[in-house]
mmCIF file of C-alpha atoms in Angstrom:
data_model
loop_
_atom_site.group_PDB
_atom_site.id
_atom_site.type_symbol
_atom_site.label_atom_id
_atom_site.label_comp_id
_atom_site.label_asym_id
_atom_site.label_seq_id
_atom_site.Cartn_x
_atom_site.Cartn_y
_atom_site.Cartn_z
ATOM 1 C CA MET A 1 -3.644 -11.443 -22.973
ATOM 2 C CA LYS A 2 -2.663 -14.738 -24.641
ATOM 3 C CA SER A 3 -0.440 -17.517 -23.364
ATOM 4 C CA ASN A 4 1.894 -18.776 -26.112
ATOM 5 C CA ALA A 5 2.335 -22.106 -24.329
ATOM 6 C CA GLN A 6 -1.301 -23.075 -24.168
ATOM 7 C CA GLN A 7 -2.858 -20.681 -26.689
ATOM 8 C CA LYS A 8 -5.554 -19.761 -24.197
ATOM 9 C CA ASN A 9 -7.044 -16.323 -23.704
ATOM 10 C CA TYR A 10 -7.232 -14.777 -20.255
ATOM 11 C CA MET A 11 -8.955 -11.882 -18.595
ATOM 12 C CA ILE A 12 -6.390 -9.807 -16.688
ATOM 13 C CA HIS A 13 -6.593 -7.195 -13.927
ATOM 14 C CA THR A 14 -3.776 -5.292 -12.238
ATOM 15 C CA VAL A 15 -3.895 -4.696 -8.478
ATOM 16 C CA ALA A 16 -1.456 -1.966 -7.372
ATOM 17 C CA PHE A 17 -0.261 -0.349 -4.173
ATOM 18 C CA TYR A 18 1.610 2.966 -3.911
ATOM 19 C CA ASN A 19 2.702 5.003 -0.916
ATOM 20 C CA PHE A 20 1.863 8.500 -2.232
ATOM 21 C CA GLU A 21 4.362 10.032 0.263
ATOM 22 C CA ASN A 22 2.975 13.151 1.907
ATOM 23 C CA CYS A 23 0.039 13.632 -0.451
ATOM 24 C CA PHE A 24 -1.243 16.771 1.273
ATOM 25 C CA ASP A 25 -3.358 19.601 -0.073
ATOM 26 C CA THR A 26 -2.264 23.171 0.723
ATOM 27 C CA ILE A 27 -5.013 23.899 3.275
ATOM 28 C CA ASN A 28 -4.133 23.957 6.969
ATOM 29 C CA ASP A 29 -6.318 21.475 8.872
ATOM 30 C CA PRO A 30 -6.467 22.560 12.538
ATOM 31 C CA LYS A 31 -7.151 18.953 13.645
ATOM 32 C CA THR A 32 -3.923 17.476 12.232
ATOM 33 C CA ASN A 33 -0.177 18.135 12.167
ATOM 34 C CA ASP A 34 -0.110 19.255 8.537
ATOM 35 C CA ASP A 35 1.366 22.723 9.056
ATOM 36 C CA GLU A 36 4.579 22.083 7.114
ATOM 37 C CA TRP A 37 2.524 21.138 4.027
ATOM 38 C CA THR A 38 1.046 24.617 3.577
ATOM 39 C CA PRO A 39 2.261 27.643 1.569
ATOM 40 C CA THR A 40 3.815 29.193 4.707
ATOM 41 C CA GLY A 41 5.077 25.907 6.186
ATOM 42 C CA ALA A 42 8.519 24.336 6.038
ATOM 43 C CA GLN A 43 7.829 22.716 2.645
ATOM 44 C CA ARG A 44 6.469 25.931 1.090
ATOM 45 C CA TRP A 45 3.742 23.705 -0.296
ATOM 46 C CA THR A 46 2.041 25.841 -2.958
ATOM 47 C CA SER A 47 -0.891 25.067 -5.222
ATOM 48 C CA LYS A 48 1.531 24.773 -8.157
ATOM 49 C CA LYS A 49 3.627 22.138 -6.325
ATOM 50 C CA TYR A 50 0.509 20.276 -5.187
ATOM 51 C CA HIS A 51 -0.842 19.983 -8.748
ATOM 52 C CA HIS A 52 2.592 18.949 -10.009
ATOM 53 C CA LYS A 53 2.620 16.189 -7.377
ATOM 54 C CA LEU A 54 -0.819 14.952 -8.508
ATOM 55 C CA GLU A 55 0.343 14.997 -12.136
ATOM 56 C CA ASN A 56 3.384 12.889 -11.180
ATOM 57 C CA LEU A 57 1.276 10.389 -9.210
ATOM 58 C CA ALA A 58 -1.243 10.072 -12.055
ATOM 59 C CA ARG A 59 1.560 9.297 -14.520
ATOM 60 C CA VAL A 60 2.835 6.461 -12.326
ATOM 61 C CA LEU A 61 -0.589 5.058 -11.492
ATOM 62 C CA SER A 62 -1.708 4.991 -15.134
ATOM 63 C CA GLU A 63 1.374 2.954 -16.122
ATOM 64 C CA ILE A 64 1.765 0.380 -13.307
ATOM 65 C CA GLY A 65 1.554 -3.146 -14.707
ATOM 66 C CA SER A 66 1.515 -1.939 -18.322
ATOM 67 C CA ALA A 67 4.133 -4.538 -19.342
ATOM 68 C CA GLN A 68 1.441 -7.249 -19.330
ATOM 69 C CA ASN A 69 -1.789 -5.265 -19.077
ATOM 70 C CA PRO A 70 -2.254 -2.137 -21.220
ATOM 71 C CA ASP A 71 -5.170 -0.974 -19.070
ATOM 72 C CA ALA A 72 -4.453 1.038 -15.914
ATOM 73 C CA PRO A 73 -4.849 -0.919 -12.649
ATOM 74 C CA THR A 74 -8.366 -2.036 -11.782
ATOM 75 C CA PHE A 75 -7.458 -1.467 -8.114
ATOM 76 C CA ILE A 76 -5.099 1.163 -6.711
ATOM 77 C CA ALA A 77 -4.515 1.056 -2.960
ATOM 78 C CA GLY A 78 -2.719 4.077 -1.535
ATOM 79 C CA SER A 79 -1.282 5.437 1.698
ATOM 80 C CA GLU A 80 -0.082 8.801 3.079
ATOM 81 C CA ILE A 81 -3.228 10.501 1.780
ATOM 82 C CA GLU A 82 -4.406 13.574 3.693
ATOM 83 C CA ASN A 83 -8.117 13.419 2.868
ATOM 84 C CA ARG A 84 -10.756 12.484 0.330
ATOM 85 C CA GLY A 85 -10.310 15.833 -1.428
ATOM 86 C CA VAL A 86 -6.808 15.001 -2.671
ATOM 87 C CA LEU A 87 -8.127 11.717 -4.089
ATOM 88 C CA GLU A 88 -10.937 13.547 -5.877
ATOM 89 C CA ASP A 89 -8.319 15.883 -7.387
ATOM 90 C CA LEU A 90 -6.111 12.894 -8.294
ATOM 91 C CA VAL A 91 -8.735 10.859 -10.167
ATOM 92 C CA LYS A 92 -9.574 13.956 -12.261
ATOM 93 C CA GLN A 93 -6.017 14.149 -13.604
ATOM 94 C CA PRO A 94 -5.891 13.813 -17.431
ATOM 95 C CA LYS A 95 -4.062 10.452 -17.274
ATOM 96 C CA LEU A 96 -6.714 8.940 -14.974
ATOM 97 C CA ILE A 97 -10.025 10.685 -15.625
ATOM 98 C CA ASN A 98 -11.219 8.381 -18.427
ATOM 99 C CA LYS A 99 -10.784 5.343 -16.117
ATOM 100 C CA ASP A 100 -13.648 6.610 -13.911
ATOM 101 C CA TYR A 101 -12.153 5.567 -10.560
ATOM 102 C CA GLY A 102 -14.377 5.236 -7.527
ATOM 103 C CA ILE A 103 -12.955 6.226 -4.128
ATOM 104 C CA ILE A 104 -13.205 4.425 -0.787
ATOM 105 C CA HIS A 105 -11.611 6.414 2.021
ATOM 106 C CA PHE A 106 -12.020 6.996 5.759
ATOM 107 C CA ASP A 107 -10.247 9.513 7.997
ATOM 108 C CA SER A 108 -7.940 7.658 10.376
ATOM 109 C CA PRO A 109 -6.751 8.690 13.859
ATOM 110 C CA ASP A 110 -3.177 9.274 12.623
ATOM 111 C CA LYS A 111 -2.050 12.632 14.017
ATOM 112 C CA ARG A 112 -0.424 13.738 10.756
ATOM 113 C CA GLY A 113 -3.795 13.148 9.125
ATOM 114 C CA ILE A 114 -2.521 10.534 6.671
ATOM 115 C CA ASP A 115 -4.887 7.763 5.648
ATOM 116 C CA VAL A 116 -5.182 4.712 3.404
ATOM 117 C CA ALA A 117 -7.676 4.441 0.556
ATOM 118 C CA LEU A 118 -8.759 2.294 -2.360
ATOM 119 C CA LEU A 119 -9.436 3.500 -5.901
ATOM 120 C CA TYR A 120 -11.238 1.101 -8.243
ATOM 121 C CA GLN A 121 -12.431 1.211 -11.827
ATOM 122 C CA LYS A 122 -16.213 1.365 -11.537
ATOM 123 C CA LYS A 123 -16.761 -0.492 -14.796
ATOM 124 C CA GLN A 124 -14.785 -3.483 -13.463
ATOM 125 C CA PHE A 125 -15.559 -3.691 -9.730
ATOM 126 C CA GLN A 126 -18.738 -3.170 -7.716
ATOM 127 C CA PRO A 127 -18.129 -2.749 -3.957
ATOM 128 C CA THR A 128 -20.776 -4.225 -1.682
ATOM 129 C CA SER A 129 -19.319 -3.288 1.720
ATOM 130 C CA TYR A 130 -16.388 -1.418 3.232
ATOM 131 C CA LEU A 131 -15.283 -0.529 6.718
ATOM 132 C CA ASN A 132 -12.256 0.834 8.520
ATOM 133 C CA ILE A 133 -10.969 -1.388 11.317
ATOM 134 C CA PRO A 134 -8.958 0.449 13.981
ATOM 135 C CA LEU A 135 -5.648 -0.845 15.329
ATOM 136 C CA TYR A 136 -5.483 -0.314 19.096
ATOM 137 C CA VAL A 137 -1.897 -0.326 20.348
ATOM 138 C CA TYR A 138 -0.606 1.340 23.496
ATOM 139 C CA LYS A 139 2.804 2.509 24.624
ATOM 140 C CA ASN A 140 2.443 0.651 27.947
ATOM 141 C CA ASN A 141 1.825 -2.666 26.118
ATOM 142 C CA LEU A 142 5.537 -2.807 25.384
ATOM 143 C CA LYS A 143 7.921 -4.840 27.478
ATOM 144 C CA THR A 144 10.434 -2.021 27.098
ATOM 145 C CA PRO A 145 9.387 1.639 27.201
ATOM 146 C CA LEU A 146 9.048 3.356 23.847
ATOM 147 C CA VAL A 147 11.675 6.043 23.382
ATOM 148 C CA LEU A 148 10.653 8.377 20.616
ATOM 149 C CA LYS A 149 14.103 8.798 19.169
ATOM 150 C CA THR A 150 15.798 6.546 16.682
ATOM 151 C CA GLU A 151 17.896 3.607 17.854
ATOM 152 C CA SER A 152 19.654 3.847 14.475
ATOM 153 C CA GLU A 153 19.874 6.548 11.831
ATOM 154 C CA GLU A 154 16.710 5.345 10.127
ATOM 155 C CA LYS A 155 14.873 8.515 9.153
ATOM 156 C CA THR A 156 11.123 8.809 8.842
ATOM 157 C CA ASP A 157 8.569 11.617 8.605
ATOM 158 C CA ASP A 158 6.145 9.162 10.152
ATOM 159 C CA VAL A 159 6.774 9.694 13.877
ATOM 160 C CA LEU A 160 4.723 7.605 16.317
ATOM 161 C CA GLN A 161 2.371 9.852 18.285
ATOM 162 C CA VAL A 162 1.291 8.853 21.788
ATOM 163 C CA SER A 163 -1.911 10.014 23.515
ATOM 164 C CA THR A 164 -1.211 11.794 26.806
ATOM 165 C CA GLN A 165 -4.563 10.538 28.132
ATOM 166 C CA ASN A 166 -4.331 6.787 27.634
ATOM 167 C CA ASN A 167 -0.918 6.090 25.990
ATOM 168 C CA ARG A 168 -2.592 4.965 22.744
ATOM 169 C CA ILE A 169 -0.340 5.061 19.679
ATOM 170 C CA TYR A 170 -2.285 6.865 16.958
ATOM 171 C CA THR A 171 -1.872 4.981 13.701
ATOM 172 C CA ARG A 172 -3.767 4.094 10.556
ATOM 173 C CA ASP A 173 -6.893 1.961 10.431
ATOM 174 C CA GLN A 174 -7.004 -1.105 8.188
ATOM 175 C CA LEU A 175 -9.484 -0.686 5.334
ATOM 176 C CA LEU A 176 -11.533 -3.735 4.307
ATOM 177 C CA VAL A 177 -13.391 -3.598 0.981
ATOM 178 C CA THR A 178 -15.564 -6.419 -0.374
ATOM 179 C CA GLY A 179 -17.179 -6.480 -3.791
ATOM 180 C CA PHE A 180 -17.544 -8.198 -7.149
ATOM 181 C CA LEU A 181 -14.970 -8.345 -9.938
ATOM 182 C CA ASP A 182 -16.678 -9.726 -13.047
ATOM 183 C CA GLY A 183 -19.166 -11.488 -10.786
ATOM 184 C CA GLU A 184 -16.555 -12.958 -8.400
ATOM 185 C CA GLU A 185 -16.379 -11.816 -4.800
ATOM 186 C CA ILE A 186 -12.995 -10.292 -3.845
ATOM 187 C CA ASN A 187 -11.891 -8.931 -0.451
ATOM 188 C CA ILE A 188 -9.151 -6.300 -0.262
ATOM 189 C CA ILE A 189 -7.441 -5.067 2.927
ATOM 190 C CA VAL A 190 -5.422 -1.834 2.625
ATOM 191 C CA ASN A 191 -2.673 -1.296 5.219
ATOM 192 C CA HIS A 192 -0.154 1.252 6.443
ATOM 193 C CA TRP A 193 1.324 -0.316 9.549
ATOM 194 C CA PRO A 194 2.992 1.650 12.383
ATOM 195 C CA SER A 195 6.329 3.186 11.497
ATOM 196 C CA ARG A 196 9.824 2.367 12.756
ATOM 197 C CA SER A 197 9.975 5.695 14.570
ATOM 198 C CA GLY A 198 11.794 4.973 17.836
ATOM 199 C CA GLY A 199 13.776 2.194 16.164
ATOM 200 C CA GLU A 200 12.920 -1.068 14.430
ATOM 201 C CA LYS A 201 13.162 -3.336 17.488
ATOM 202 C CA LYS A 202 11.343 -1.059 19.938
ATOM 203 C CA SER A 203 8.494 -0.408 17.522
ATOM 204 C CA SER A 204 8.214 -3.993 16.213
ATOM 205 C CA PRO A 205 5.428 -5.017 18.669
ATOM 206 C CA PHE A 206 3.137 -2.401 17.074
ATOM 207 C CA ARG A 207 3.616 -3.897 13.618
ATOM 208 C CA GLU A 208 3.227 -7.404 15.035
ATOM 209 C CA ALA A 209 -0.122 -6.225 16.443
ATOM 210 C CA ALA A 210 -1.014 -4.898 12.982
ATOM 211 C CA GLY A 211 -0.130 -8.291 11.464
ATOM 212 C CA ALA A 212 -2.278 -10.049 14.080
ATOM 213 C CA LEU A 213 -5.217 -7.722 13.334
ATOM 214 C CA ASN A 214 -4.782 -8.447 9.622
ATOM 215 C CA ARG A 215 -4.852 -12.193 10.315
ATOM 216 C CA LYS A 216 -7.978 -11.742 12.461
ATOM 217 C CA ILE A 217 -9.765 -9.913 9.616
ATOM 218 C CA ILE A 218 -8.798 -12.674 7.160
ATOM 219 C CA ASP A 219 -9.930 -15.366 9.642
ATOM 220 C CA SER A 220 -13.326 -13.661 9.971
ATOM 221 C CA LEU A 221 -13.760 -13.625 6.168
ATOM 222 C CA GLN A 222 -12.727 -17.291 5.901
ATOM 223 C CA ARG A 223 -15.142 -18.327 8.664
ATOM 224 C CA ILE A 224 -17.971 -17.021 6.494
ATOM 225 C CA ASN A 225 -16.473 -18.536 3.338
ATOM 226 C CA PRO A 226 -13.416 -20.856 3.541
ATOM 227 C CA ASN A 227 -12.744 -20.110 -0.150
ATOM 228 C CA ALA A 228 -12.862 -16.328 0.313
ATOM 229 C CA LYS A 229 -10.473 -14.582 -2.069
ATOM 230 C CA VAL A 230 -8.459 -12.129 -0.001
ATOM 231 C CA ILE A 231 -5.779 -9.648 -1.084
ATOM 232 C CA THR A 232 -3.952 -7.794 1.697
ATOM 233 C CA LEU A 233 -1.588 -5.052 0.616
ATOM 234 C CA GLY A 234 0.162 -1.907 1.750
ATOM 235 C CA ASP A 235 3.199 -0.266 3.305
ATOM 236 C CA LEU A 236 3.948 -2.561 6.232
ATOM 237 C CA ASN A 237 7.079 -0.722 7.469
ATOM 238 C CA ASP A 238 8.578 -4.219 7.734
ATOM 239 C CA GLY A 239 10.132 -6.581 5.225
ATOM 240 C CA PRO A 240 8.575 -9.912 4.173
ATOM 241 C CA TYR A 241 10.856 -11.765 6.637
ATOM 242 C CA ASN A 242 9.961 -9.709 9.753
ATOM 243 C CA LYS A 243 7.863 -11.179 12.591
ATOM 244 C CA SER A 244 4.830 -9.050 11.789
ATOM 245 C CA VAL A 245 4.544 -10.716 8.369
ATOM 246 C CA LYS A 246 6.056 -14.187 8.947
ATOM 247 C CA VAL A 247 4.667 -14.942 12.415
ATOM 248 C CA ALA A 248 1.707 -12.649 13.197
ATOM 249 C CA LEU A 249 0.216 -12.874 9.693
ATOM 250 C CA GLY A 250 1.819 -16.228 8.863
ATOM 251 C CA ALA A 251 2.728 -15.447 5.241
ATOM 252 C CA LYS A 252 4.697 -18.031 3.233
ATOM 253 C CA ALA A 253 7.342 -17.436 0.553
ATOM 254 C CA LYS A 254 6.443 -20.379 -1.688
ATOM 255 C CA LYS A 255 3.056 -21.376 -3.083
ATOM 256 C CA THR A 256 3.744 -24.998 -2.159
ATOM 257 C CA GLU A 257 4.114 -24.007 1.526
ATOM 258 C CA VAL A 258 0.713 -22.312 1.707
ATOM 259 C CA ALA A 259 -1.849 -24.435 3.567
ATOM 260 C CA PRO A 260 -5.611 -24.052 3.066
ATOM 261 C CA LEU A 261 -6.672 -20.681 4.589
ATOM 262 C CA GLY A 262 -2.993 -19.609 4.485
ATOM 263 C CA ILE A 263 -1.322 -16.545 2.931
ATOM 264 C CA TYR A 264 1.185 -16.370 0.077
ATOM 265 C CA ASN A 265 3.709 -13.508 -0.138
ATOM 266 C CA PRO A 266 5.379 -13.283 -3.578
ATOM 267 C CA PHE A 267 7.595 -10.430 -2.365
ATOM 268 C CA GLU A 268 9.661 -12.582 -0.002
ATOM 269 C CA GLU A 269 11.561 -14.195 -2.891
ATOM 270 C CA MET A 270 12.159 -10.737 -4.395
ATOM 271 C CA ALA A 271 13.609 -9.537 -1.083
ATOM 272 C CA LYS A 272 15.926 -12.565 -1.002
ATOM 273 C CA ASN A 273 17.102 -11.582 -4.491
ATOM 274 C CA GLY A 274 18.077 -8.111 -3.261
ATOM 275 C CA MET A 275 15.167 -6.198 -4.778
ATOM 276 C CA GLY A 276 13.569 -3.312 -2.906
ATOM 277 C CA THR A 277 10.830 -0.705 -2.763
ATOM 278 C CA ILE A 278 12.557 1.629 -0.293
ATOM 279 C CA ALA A 279 16.191 2.403 0.527
ATOM 280 C CA ASN A 280 17.806 3.494 3.775
ATOM 281 C CA ARG A 281 21.558 4.049 4.122
ATOM 282 C CA ASP A 282 22.141 2.171 0.842
ATOM 283 C CA ALA A 283 20.282 -0.904 2.131
ATOM 284 C CA TRP A 284 17.143 -1.909 0.212
ATOM 285 C CA ASP A 285 14.029 -3.443 1.730
ATOM 286 C CA ILE A 286 10.520 -4.329 0.566
ATOM 287 C CA PHE A 287 8.086 -2.571 2.895
ATOM 288 C CA ASP A 288 5.415 -2.444 0.161
ATOM 289 C CA GLN A 289 3.852 -5.861 -0.305
ATOM 290 C CA ILE A 290 0.799 -7.560 -1.799
ATOM 291 C CA MET A 291 -0.196 -10.928 -0.349
ATOM 292 C CA VAL A 292 -3.007 -13.282 -1.308
ATOM 293 C CA SER A 293 -5.005 -16.066 0.323
ATOM 294 C CA GLN A 294 -4.445 -19.688 -0.698
ATOM 295 C CA SER A 295 -7.721 -19.586 -2.649
ATOM 296 C CA LEU A 296 -5.983 -17.246 -5.141
ATOM 297 C CA VAL A 297 -2.946 -19.481 -5.778
ATOM 298 C CA LYS A 298 -4.708 -22.648 -6.904
ATOM 299 C CA PRO A 299 -3.594 -23.923 -10.347
ATOM 300 C CA ASP A 300 -7.104 -23.803 -11.832
ATOM 301 C CA TYR A 301 -7.756 -20.570 -13.789
ATOM 302 C CA SER A 302 -11.501 -21.073 -14.295
ATOM 303 C CA SER A 303 -11.903 -18.218 -11.797
ATOM 304 C CA TYR A 304 -9.555 -15.353 -10.900
ATOM 305 C CA ARG A 305 -6.143 -16.400 -9.549
ATOM 306 C CA PHE A 306 -2.842 -14.734 -8.752
ATOM 307 C CA TRP A 307 -0.501 -14.841 -11.766
ATOM 308 C CA LYS A 308 2.632 -12.831 -10.991
ATOM 309 C CA ALA A 309 3.917 -9.864 -8.953
ATOM 310 C CA GLY A 310 6.305 -6.999 -9.591
ATOM 311 C CA ILE A 311 7.930 -3.792 -8.380
ATOM 312 C CA TYR A 312 7.380 -0.805 -10.675
ATOM 313 C CA ASN A 313 10.789 0.900 -10.671
ATOM 314 C CA LYS A 314 11.095 2.590 -14.059
ATOM 315 C CA SER A 315 14.044 4.948 -14.586
ATOM 316 C CA PHE A 316 11.940 8.130 -14.352
ATOM 317 C CA LEU A 317 11.137 7.189 -10.733
ATOM 318 C CA ILE A 318 14.816 7.014 -9.732
ATOM 319 C CA GLN A 319 17.091 9.774 -8.436
ATOM 320 C CA THR A 320 19.942 10.255 -10.951
ATOM 321 C CA SER A 321 22.458 12.302 -8.954
ATOM 322 C CA GLY A 322 23.548 13.452 -5.509
ATOM 323 C CA GLN A 323 23.648 11.712 -2.158
ATOM 324 C CA TYR A 324 20.557 9.633 -2.907
ATOM 325 C CA LYS A 325 21.442 8.563 -6.458
ATOM 326 C CA GLY A 326 19.630 5.310 -7.265
ATOM 327 C CA TYR A 327 16.947 5.867 -4.589
ATOM 328 C CA PRO A 328 13.273 6.513 -5.395
ATOM 329 C CA LEU A 329 12.860 10.137 -6.535
ATOM 330 C CA ARG A 330 11.054 11.848 -3.673
ATOM 331 C CA HIS A 331 10.072 15.460 -3.007
ATOM 332 C CA SER A 332 12.941 17.820 -2.189
ATOM 333 C CA ALA A 333 13.505 21.548 -1.769
ATOM 334 C CA THR A 334 14.275 21.847 -5.493
ATOM 335 C CA GLU A 335 12.040 19.208 -7.056
ATOM 336 C CA VAL A 336 8.509 17.867 -6.726
ATOM 337 C CA GLY A 337 9.256 14.167 -6.989
ATOM 338 C CA PHE A 338 7.108 11.059 -6.875
ATOM 339 C CA SER A 339 7.575 9.101 -3.626
ATOM 340 C CA ASP A 340 10.290 7.610 -1.437
ATOM 341 C CA HIS A 341 8.744 4.203 -2.251
ATOM 342 C CA PHE A 342 8.395 2.306 -5.518
ATOM 343 C CA PRO A 343 4.885 0.981 -6.247
ATOM 344 C CA VAL A 344 4.114 -2.742 -6.320
ATOM 345 C CA TYR A 345 1.549 -4.747 -8.242
ATOM 346 C CA ILE A 346 0.132 -8.175 -8.947
ATOM 347 C CA TYR A 347 -1.911 -9.547 -11.839
ATOM 348 C CA LEU A 348 -5.111 -11.527 -11.418
ATOM 349 C CA ILE A 349 -6.019 -13.689 -14.413
ATOM 350 C CA LYS A 350 -8.916 -15.920 -15.438
ATOM 351 C CA GLU A 351 -9.328 -18.108 -18.478
ATOM 352 C CA LYS A 352 -11.909 -16.783 -20.920
ATOM 353 C CA GLN A 353 -14.715 -19.264 -21.409
#
């Protein structure tokens, strides 16, 4: 890419996140609650529908960020993924196969069997370490008892599941990946925080705990290296202004507000401007966010820095008729859609020497 203002050339990489929404294969896994996503289940999830879903996802993933970067994203973080097998099928899709994506995935304790994962272009990024960090939250940690029914009409497939043995809420692990992008160390944390099942207020402490765990992971990276470049991204089931993001994680809306070791959230301004990645009862919110450490928002582009962020909401991803006109085009009884979320992305740029 070239900046007209300064006539300088830059290296550019796209970092994307997409909630794949119920990306299940057709095989019944006896260890998880995936029965409805089988040929005989409620969704009548056939091999034909499954491959159509993968085709749809591959189309989106290959195009995210294409306005400024013709190459597909260097990094694709995803959520609502049943297992490694669906990712292996996804990266072999015609629109993605020539990008040679590597896969980093762990099975999480979520009872529906949905996990987070990171795909990366092997020619661009070399991972050096990765681990899944569990989030331990318990029903009896709440000041008010958790009632597993909605306090509003907010609908979600993602129902909080409680262990009968120890009251643990089974939710997704946080995935930490460290590696080198063109010789620079980058740390990426992939998230899918606990859902609003049971109501936003009652379930908020679980997401606040997820935000606190995220902050703890970032702190541990910055103790080793105060200039660590950290990107934390995912479906947070909260907006940029909720306590989990603003207080527990401590994210700031403006670059000028971000202290050393702090976190910048470019999606807060977008939320203030009425933009959204998910809709509920005609109200939009940004649950899908990408945040970066202060080390990535410095004005010097001699190494990789954050440039700009966006929501990928092209017209083909939007429902055109019916009750949910204008919403993200998700799977229905008559159509294999894309997702009930729009994907998000940021660009990292560095001046070519």
